Amino acid sequence: CRIENCDSCFSRDFCTKCKTGFYSHRGRCFRACPPGFAALEELMECVEGCEVGQWSEWGTCSRNNKTCGFKWGLETRTRQIVKKPAKDTILCPT
């Protein structure tokens, strides 16, 4: 096997089991999962993570369902889930 930090290979260029402390991702071994992927600790694999969109603009300040000034109220903003994670055990950010 020519894959660095690999314990078991399917072929010379594809790892099926990485050494302890490394995550398997597309036949390679990594200390951490690449951006956009989440670590499944129990399997030590990288799976597609949750992808969220951009934040919306801030809403108006409100308190007790009434518009208020800049003090003592609450402003909110939201963002949408663009892509759900591959597994239900991976949480999306709030």
Short mmCIF file of N, CA, C and O in Angstrom, two decimals:
data_model
loop_
_atom_site.label_atom_id
_atom_site.label_comp_id
_atom_site.label_asym_id
_atom_site.label_seq_id
_atom_site.Cartn_x
_atom_site.Cartn_y
_atom_site.Cartn_z
N CYS A 1 0.84 -1.18 0.00
CA CYS A 1 0.00 0.00 0.00
C CYS A 1 0.89 1.25 0.00
O CYS A 1 1.85 1.34 0.76
N ARG A 2 0.53 2.21 -0.85
CA ARG A 2 1.32 3.44 -0.93
C ARG A 2 0.66 4.61 -0.20
O ARG A 2 1.12 5.73 -0.30
N ILE A 3 -0.42 4.34 0.53
CA ILE A 3 -1.13 5.41 1.22
C ILE A 3 -0.50 5.64 2.59
O ILE A 3 -0.36 4.72 3.39
N GLU A 4 -0.15 6.88 2.86
CA GLU A 4 0.45 7.25 4.14
C GLU A 4 -0.56 7.07 5.27
O GLU A 4 -1.73 7.42 5.13
N ASN A 5 -0.11 6.54 6.40
CA ASN A 5 -0.92 6.33 7.61
C ASN A 5 -2.06 5.33 7.42
O ASN A 5 -3.07 5.39 8.10
N CYS A 6 -1.89 4.38 6.51
CA CYS A 6 -2.90 3.36 6.23
C CYS A 6 -2.50 2.03 6.87
O CYS A 6 -1.33 1.65 6.84
N ASP A 7 -3.48 1.34 7.47
CA ASP A 7 -3.26 0.02 8.05
C ASP A 7 -3.64 -1.10 7.08
O ASP A 7 -3.04 -2.16 7.09
N SER A 8 -4.66 -0.87 6.27
CA SER A 8 -5.15 -1.91 5.36
C SER A 8 -5.61 -1.29 4.06
O SER A 8 -6.36 -0.31 4.06
N CYS A 9 -5.18 -1.87 2.93
CA CYS A 9 -5.53 -1.32 1.62
C CYS A 9 -6.38 -2.27 0.79
O CYS A 9 -6.22 -3.49 0.88
N PHE A 10 -7.24 -1.69 -0.02
CA PHE A 10 -7.99 -2.43 -1.02
C PHE A 10 -7.11 -2.65 -2.24
O PHE A 10 -7.10 -3.70 -2.85
N SER A 11 -6.39 -1.61 -2.58
CA SER A 11 -5.40 -1.67 -3.66
C SER A 11 -4.23 -0.78 -3.24
O SER A 11 -4.25 -0.19 -2.17
N ARG A 12 -3.23 -0.67 -4.07
CA ARG A 12 -2.07 0.15 -3.72
C ARG A 12 -2.43 1.61 -3.50
O ARG A 12 -1.73 2.32 -2.79
N ASP A 13 -3.52 2.07 -4.11
CA ASP A 13 -3.89 3.49 -4.06
C ASP A 13 -5.20 3.77 -3.34
O ASP A 13 -5.77 4.84 -3.50
N PHE A 14 -5.71 2.80 -2.57
CA PHE A 14 -6.98 3.01 -1.87
C PHE A 14 -6.94 2.34 -0.51
O PHE A 14 -6.89 1.12 -0.41
N CYS A 15 -6.98 3.16 0.54
CA CYS A 15 -6.93 2.66 1.92
C CYS A 15 -8.33 2.30 2.40
O CYS A 15 -9.28 3.05 2.18
N THR A 16 -8.47 1.15 3.07
CA THR A 16 -9.76 0.75 3.65
C THR A 16 -9.79 0.92 5.16
O THR A 16 -10.85 0.99 5.76
N LYS A 17 -8.62 1.00 5.81
CA LYS A 17 -8.55 1.21 7.26
C LYS A 17 -7.29 2.02 7.57
O LYS A 17 -6.18 1.62 7.24
N CYS A 18 -7.52 3.15 8.21
CA CYS A 18 -6.41 4.04 8.56
C CYS A 18 -5.83 3.68 9.93
O CYS A 18 -6.48 3.02 10.74
N LYS A 19 -4.63 4.14 10.19
CA LYS A 19 -4.00 3.95 11.48
C LYS A 19 -4.77 4.71 12.54
O LYS A 19 -5.53 5.64 12.24
N THR A 20 -4.58 4.33 13.80
CA THR A 20 -5.26 4.97 14.93
C THR A 20 -5.03 6.48 14.90
O THR A 20 -3.90 6.93 14.71
N GLY A 21 -6.11 7.24 15.09
CA GLY A 21 -6.02 8.70 15.12
C GLY A 21 -6.21 9.37 13.77
O GLY A 21 -6.19 10.59 13.67
N PHE A 22 -6.41 8.58 12.71
CA PHE A 22 -6.60 9.13 11.37
C PHE A 22 -7.99 8.78 10.85
O PHE A 22 -8.51 7.71 11.14
N TYR A 23 -8.56 9.70 10.08
CA TYR A 23 -9.89 9.52 9.49
C TYR A 23 -9.76 9.09 8.03
O TYR A 23 -8.95 9.61 7.29
N SER A 24 -10.60 8.15 7.65
CA SER A 24 -10.64 7.67 6.28
C SER A 24 -11.56 8.56 5.44
O SER A 24 -12.68 8.87 5.86
N HIS A 25 -11.04 8.97 4.28
CA HIS A 25 -11.84 9.79 3.36
C HIS A 25 -11.40 9.51 1.94
O HIS A 25 -10.25 9.80 1.56
N ARG A 26 -12.30 8.89 1.17
CA ARG A 26 -12.05 8.59 -0.24
C ARG A 26 -10.72 7.87 -0.47
O ARG A 26 -9.95 8.21 -1.37
N GLY A 27 -10.47 6.87 0.38
CA GLY A 27 -9.29 6.04 0.19
C GLY A 27 -7.99 6.62 0.71
O GLY A 27 -6.92 6.07 0.47
N ARG A 28 -8.07 7.73 1.44
CA ARG A 28 -6.89 8.36 2.00
C ARG A 28 -7.09 8.52 3.51
O ARG A 28 -8.20 8.39 4.02
N CYS A 29 -6.02 8.85 4.23
CA CYS A 29 -6.07 9.00 5.69
C CYS A 29 -5.68 10.43 6.08
O CYS A 29 -4.66 10.94 5.61
N PHE A 30 -6.49 11.04 6.94
CA PHE A 30 -6.29 12.43 7.35
C PHE A 30 -6.38 12.56 8.87
O PHE A 30 -7.14 11.85 9.51
N ARG A 31 -5.63 13.50 9.43
CA ARG A 31 -5.73 13.81 10.88
C ARG A 31 -7.08 14.46 11.18
O ARG A 31 -7.63 14.27 12.26
N ALA A 32 -7.59 15.25 10.25
CA ALA A 32 -8.90 15.90 10.39
C ALA A 32 -9.61 15.83 9.04
O ALA A 32 -8.96 15.75 8.00
N CYS A 33 -10.92 15.85 9.08
CA CYS A 33 -11.69 15.78 7.84
C CYS A 33 -11.55 17.06 7.03
O CYS A 33 -11.44 18.15 7.61
N PRO A 34 -11.60 16.96 5.71
CA PRO A 34 -11.52 18.16 4.86
C PRO A 34 -12.75 19.06 5.06
O PRO A 34 -13.77 18.62 5.57
N PRO A 35 -12.64 20.34 4.68
CA PRO A 35 -13.79 21.26 4.80
C PRO A 35 -15.02 20.70 4.10
O PRO A 35 -14.92 20.11 3.02
N GLY A 36 -16.18 20.87 4.74
CA GLY A 36 -17.44 20.37 4.18
C GLY A 36 -17.76 18.95 4.57
O GLY A 36 -18.81 18.42 4.22
N PHE A 37 -16.85 18.31 5.32
CA PHE A 37 -17.06 16.94 5.76
C PHE A 37 -16.98 16.89 7.28
O PHE A 37 -16.27 17.67 7.91
N ALA A 38 -17.72 15.96 7.87
CA ALA A 38 -17.76 15.82 9.33
C ALA A 38 -17.19 14.46 9.72
O ALA A 38 -17.31 13.49 8.98
N ALA A 39 -16.58 14.41 10.89
CA ALA A 39 -15.97 13.17 11.38
C ALA A 39 -17.01 12.32 12.10
O ALA A 39 -17.72 12.80 12.97
N LEU A 40 -17.09 11.05 11.71
CA LEU A 40 -17.85 10.07 12.47
C LEU A 40 -16.85 9.36 13.37
O LEU A 40 -16.08 8.52 12.91
N GLU A 41 -16.85 9.74 14.65
CA GLU A 41 -15.84 9.24 15.58
C GLU A 41 -15.88 7.73 15.73
O GLU A 41 -14.83 7.09 15.81
N GLU A 42 -17.08 7.15 15.77
CA GLU A 42 -17.17 5.70 16.00
C GLU A 42 -16.58 4.89 14.84
O GLU A 42 -16.10 3.78 15.03
N LEU A 43 -16.60 5.43 13.63
CA LEU A 43 -16.05 4.72 12.47
C LEU A 43 -14.73 5.31 11.97
O LEU A 43 -14.09 4.73 11.09
N MET A 44 -14.37 6.47 12.51
CA MET A 44 -13.17 7.19 12.07
C MET A 44 -13.20 7.43 10.56
O MET A 44 -12.24 7.19 9.84
N GLU A 45 -14.37 7.89 10.08
CA GLU A 45 -14.57 8.20 8.67
C GLU A 45 -15.07 9.63 8.52
O GLU A 45 -15.68 10.17 9.43
N CYS A 46 -14.83 10.21 7.36
CA CYS A 46 -15.33 11.53 7.04
C CYS A 46 -16.55 11.36 6.14
O CYS A 46 -16.50 10.64 5.15
N VAL A 47 -17.65 12.01 6.51
CA VAL A 47 -18.87 11.96 5.71
C VAL A 47 -19.28 13.39 5.39
O VAL A 47 -18.86 14.34 6.04
N GLU A 48 -20.13 13.53 4.39
CA GLU A 48 -20.59 14.87 4.02
C GLU A 48 -21.30 15.52 5.19
O GLU A 48 -22.14 14.92 5.83
N GLY A 49 -20.90 16.74 5.49
CA GLY A 49 -21.47 17.46 6.61
C GLY A 49 -22.62 18.34 6.17
O GLY A 49 -23.07 18.29 5.03
N CYS A 50 -23.08 19.13 7.08
CA CYS A 50 -24.17 20.05 6.83
C CYS A 50 -23.62 21.31 6.17
O CYS A 50 -22.57 21.81 6.55
N GLU A 51 -24.34 21.81 5.18
CA GLU A 51 -23.94 23.05 4.53
C GLU A 51 -25.07 24.06 4.70
O GLU A 51 -26.22 23.77 4.41
N VAL A 52 -24.73 25.23 5.22
CA VAL A 52 -25.73 26.28 5.43
C VAL A 52 -25.44 27.47 4.54
O VAL A 52 -24.30 27.70 4.14
N GLY A 53 -26.49 28.23 4.24
CA GLY A 53 -26.36 29.41 3.39
C GLY A 53 -25.90 30.62 4.18
O GLY A 53 -25.55 30.53 5.36
N GLN A 54 -25.93 31.75 3.52
CA GLN A 54 -25.52 33.01 4.13
C GLN A 54 -26.57 33.49 5.13
O GLN A 54 -27.75 33.17 5.01
N TRP A 55 -26.14 34.27 6.10
CA TRP A 55 -27.06 34.87 7.07
C TRP A 55 -27.94 35.90 6.37
O TRP A 55 -27.49 36.61 5.48
N SER A 56 -29.18 36.00 6.81
CA SER A 56 -30.07 37.05 6.31
C SER A 56 -29.67 38.38 6.97
O SER A 56 -28.82 38.41 7.86
N GLU A 57 -30.29 39.46 6.53
CA GLU A 57 -30.08 40.75 7.18
C GLU A 57 -30.71 40.69 8.57
O GLU A 57 -31.61 39.90 8.83
N TRP A 58 -30.25 41.54 9.47
CA TRP A 58 -30.85 41.60 10.81
C TRP A 58 -32.28 42.10 10.71
O TRP A 58 -32.59 43.00 9.93
N GLY A 59 -33.17 41.52 11.50
CA GLY A 59 -34.55 41.97 11.56
C GLY A 59 -34.67 43.22 12.42
O GLY A 59 -33.70 43.71 12.98
N THR A 60 -35.88 43.74 12.53
CA THR A 60 -36.09 44.92 13.36
C THR A 60 -36.07 44.54 14.83
O THR A 60 -36.38 43.41 15.21
N CYS A 61 -35.71 45.51 15.64
CA CYS A 61 -35.66 45.30 17.08
C CYS A 61 -37.08 45.16 17.62
O CYS A 61 -37.97 45.95 17.27
N SER A 62 -37.32 44.14 18.43
CA SER A 62 -38.66 43.97 19.01
C SER A 62 -38.55 43.49 20.45
O SER A 62 -37.58 42.87 20.86
N ARG A 63 -39.59 43.83 21.20
CA ARG A 63 -39.71 43.40 22.59
C ARG A 63 -41.19 43.26 22.90
O ARG A 63 -41.97 44.19 22.64
N ASN A 64 -41.57 42.10 23.39
CA ASN A 64 -42.98 41.82 23.67
C ASN A 64 -43.85 42.06 22.45
O ASN A 64 -44.91 42.68 22.52
N ASN A 65 -43.37 41.62 21.30
CA ASN A 65 -44.07 41.74 20.01
C ASN A 65 -44.30 43.18 19.57
O ASN A 65 -45.21 43.47 18.79
N LYS A 66 -43.51 44.12 20.07
CA LYS A 66 -43.61 45.51 19.67
C LYS A 66 -42.24 45.98 19.19
O LYS A 66 -41.21 45.58 19.71
N THR A 67 -42.25 46.84 18.17
CA THR A 67 -41.01 47.41 17.68
C THR A 67 -40.42 48.32 18.76
O THR A 67 -41.15 49.03 19.45
N CYS A 68 -39.09 48.26 18.90
CA CYS A 68 -38.44 49.06 19.94
C CYS A 68 -37.22 49.76 19.36
O CYS A 68 -36.86 49.56 18.20
N GLY A 69 -36.56 50.51 20.18
CA GLY A 69 -35.34 51.18 19.77
C GLY A 69 -34.17 50.21 19.80
O GLY A 69 -34.34 49.00 19.81
N PHE A 70 -32.98 50.75 19.84
CA PHE A 70 -31.80 49.90 19.79
C PHE A 70 -31.47 49.26 21.13
O PHE A 70 -30.61 48.41 21.22
N LYS A 71 -32.12 49.68 22.21
CA LYS A 71 -31.84 49.12 23.53
C LYS A 71 -32.97 48.22 24.00
O LYS A 71 -34.13 48.44 23.67
N TRP A 72 -32.60 47.22 24.75
CA TRP A 72 -33.53 46.35 25.47
C TRP A 72 -34.46 45.52 24.59
O TRP A 72 -35.49 45.09 25.02
N GLY A 73 -34.09 45.31 23.38
CA GLY A 73 -34.91 44.48 22.51
C GLY A 73 -34.12 43.32 21.94
O GLY A 73 -33.01 43.02 22.36
N LEU A 74 -34.71 42.65 20.96
CA LEU A 74 -34.09 41.50 20.35
C LEU A 74 -34.14 41.63 18.84
O LEU A 74 -35.19 41.93 18.26
N GLU A 75 -33.00 41.46 18.20
CA GLU A 75 -32.92 41.42 16.74
C GLU A 75 -32.55 39.99 16.33
O GLU A 75 -31.75 39.36 17.00
N THR A 76 -33.12 39.52 15.26
CA THR A 76 -32.81 38.15 14.81
C THR A 76 -32.42 38.15 13.34
O THR A 76 -32.71 39.08 12.60
N ARG A 77 -31.75 37.07 12.96
CA ARG A 77 -31.45 36.81 11.56
C ARG A 77 -31.42 35.29 11.39
O ARG A 77 -31.29 34.55 12.36
N THR A 78 -31.56 34.82 10.17
CA THR A 78 -31.65 33.39 9.91
C THR A 78 -30.74 32.98 8.76
O THR A 78 -30.22 33.83 8.03
N ARG A 79 -30.57 31.68 8.62
CA ARG A 79 -29.90 31.11 7.46
C ARG A 79 -30.53 29.75 7.19
O ARG A 79 -31.04 29.09 8.09
N GLN A 80 -30.51 29.35 5.94
CA GLN A 80 -31.17 28.11 5.53
C GLN A 80 -30.16 26.98 5.40
O GLN A 80 -28.98 27.20 5.10
N ILE A 81 -30.63 25.75 5.58
CA ILE A 81 -29.80 24.57 5.33
C ILE A 81 -29.80 24.34 3.83
O ILE A 81 -30.85 24.15 3.22
N VAL A 82 -28.62 24.38 3.22
CA VAL A 82 -28.47 24.18 1.78
C VAL A 82 -28.37 22.70 1.46
O VAL A 82 -28.95 22.21 0.50
N LYS A 83 -27.63 21.98 2.30
CA LYS A 83 -27.45 20.54 2.09
C LYS A 83 -27.49 19.85 3.43
O LYS A 83 -26.72 20.19 4.34
N LYS A 84 -28.39 18.87 3.58
CA LYS A 84 -28.48 18.12 4.83
C LYS A 84 -27.32 17.14 4.92
O LYS A 84 -26.82 16.66 3.91
N PRO A 85 -26.89 16.83 6.15
CA PRO A 85 -25.77 15.89 6.32
C PRO A 85 -26.15 14.48 5.89
O PRO A 85 -27.33 14.12 5.84
N ALA A 86 -25.13 13.69 5.60
CA ALA A 86 -25.35 12.31 5.16
C ALA A 86 -25.96 11.45 6.25
O ALA A 86 -26.71 10.53 5.96
N LYS A 87 -25.66 11.73 7.48
CA LYS A 87 -26.20 10.95 8.61
C LYS A 87 -26.95 11.88 9.55
O LYS A 87 -26.59 13.03 9.73
N ASP A 88 -28.02 11.35 10.16
CA ASP A 88 -28.81 12.14 11.10
C ASP A 88 -28.05 12.48 12.38
O ASP A 88 -28.46 13.36 13.12
N THR A 89 -26.97 11.77 12.64
CA THR A 89 -26.20 12.02 13.85
C THR A 89 -25.34 13.28 13.75
O THR A 89 -24.82 13.76 14.75
N ILE A 90 -25.18 13.83 12.54
CA ILE A 90 -24.39 15.05 12.34
C ILE A 90 -25.34 16.24 12.42
O ILE A 90 -26.31 16.33 11.68
N LEU A 91 -25.06 17.13 13.34
CA LEU A 91 -25.93 18.28 13.56
C LEU A 91 -25.56 19.44 12.65
O LEU A 91 -24.39 19.66 12.35
N CYS A 92 -26.57 20.18 12.25
CA CYS A 92 -26.35 21.43 11.52
C CYS A 92 -26.24 22.55 12.54
O CYS A 92 -26.85 22.49 13.60
N PRO A 93 -25.49 23.60 12.22
CA PRO A 93 -25.42 24.72 13.16
C PRO A 93 -26.78 25.42 13.23
O PRO A 93 -27.56 25.38 12.30
N THR A 94 -27.04 26.05 14.38
CA THR A 94 -28.32 26.74 14.57
C THR A 94 -28.30 28.07 13.87
O THR A 94 -27.26 28.61 13.56
#
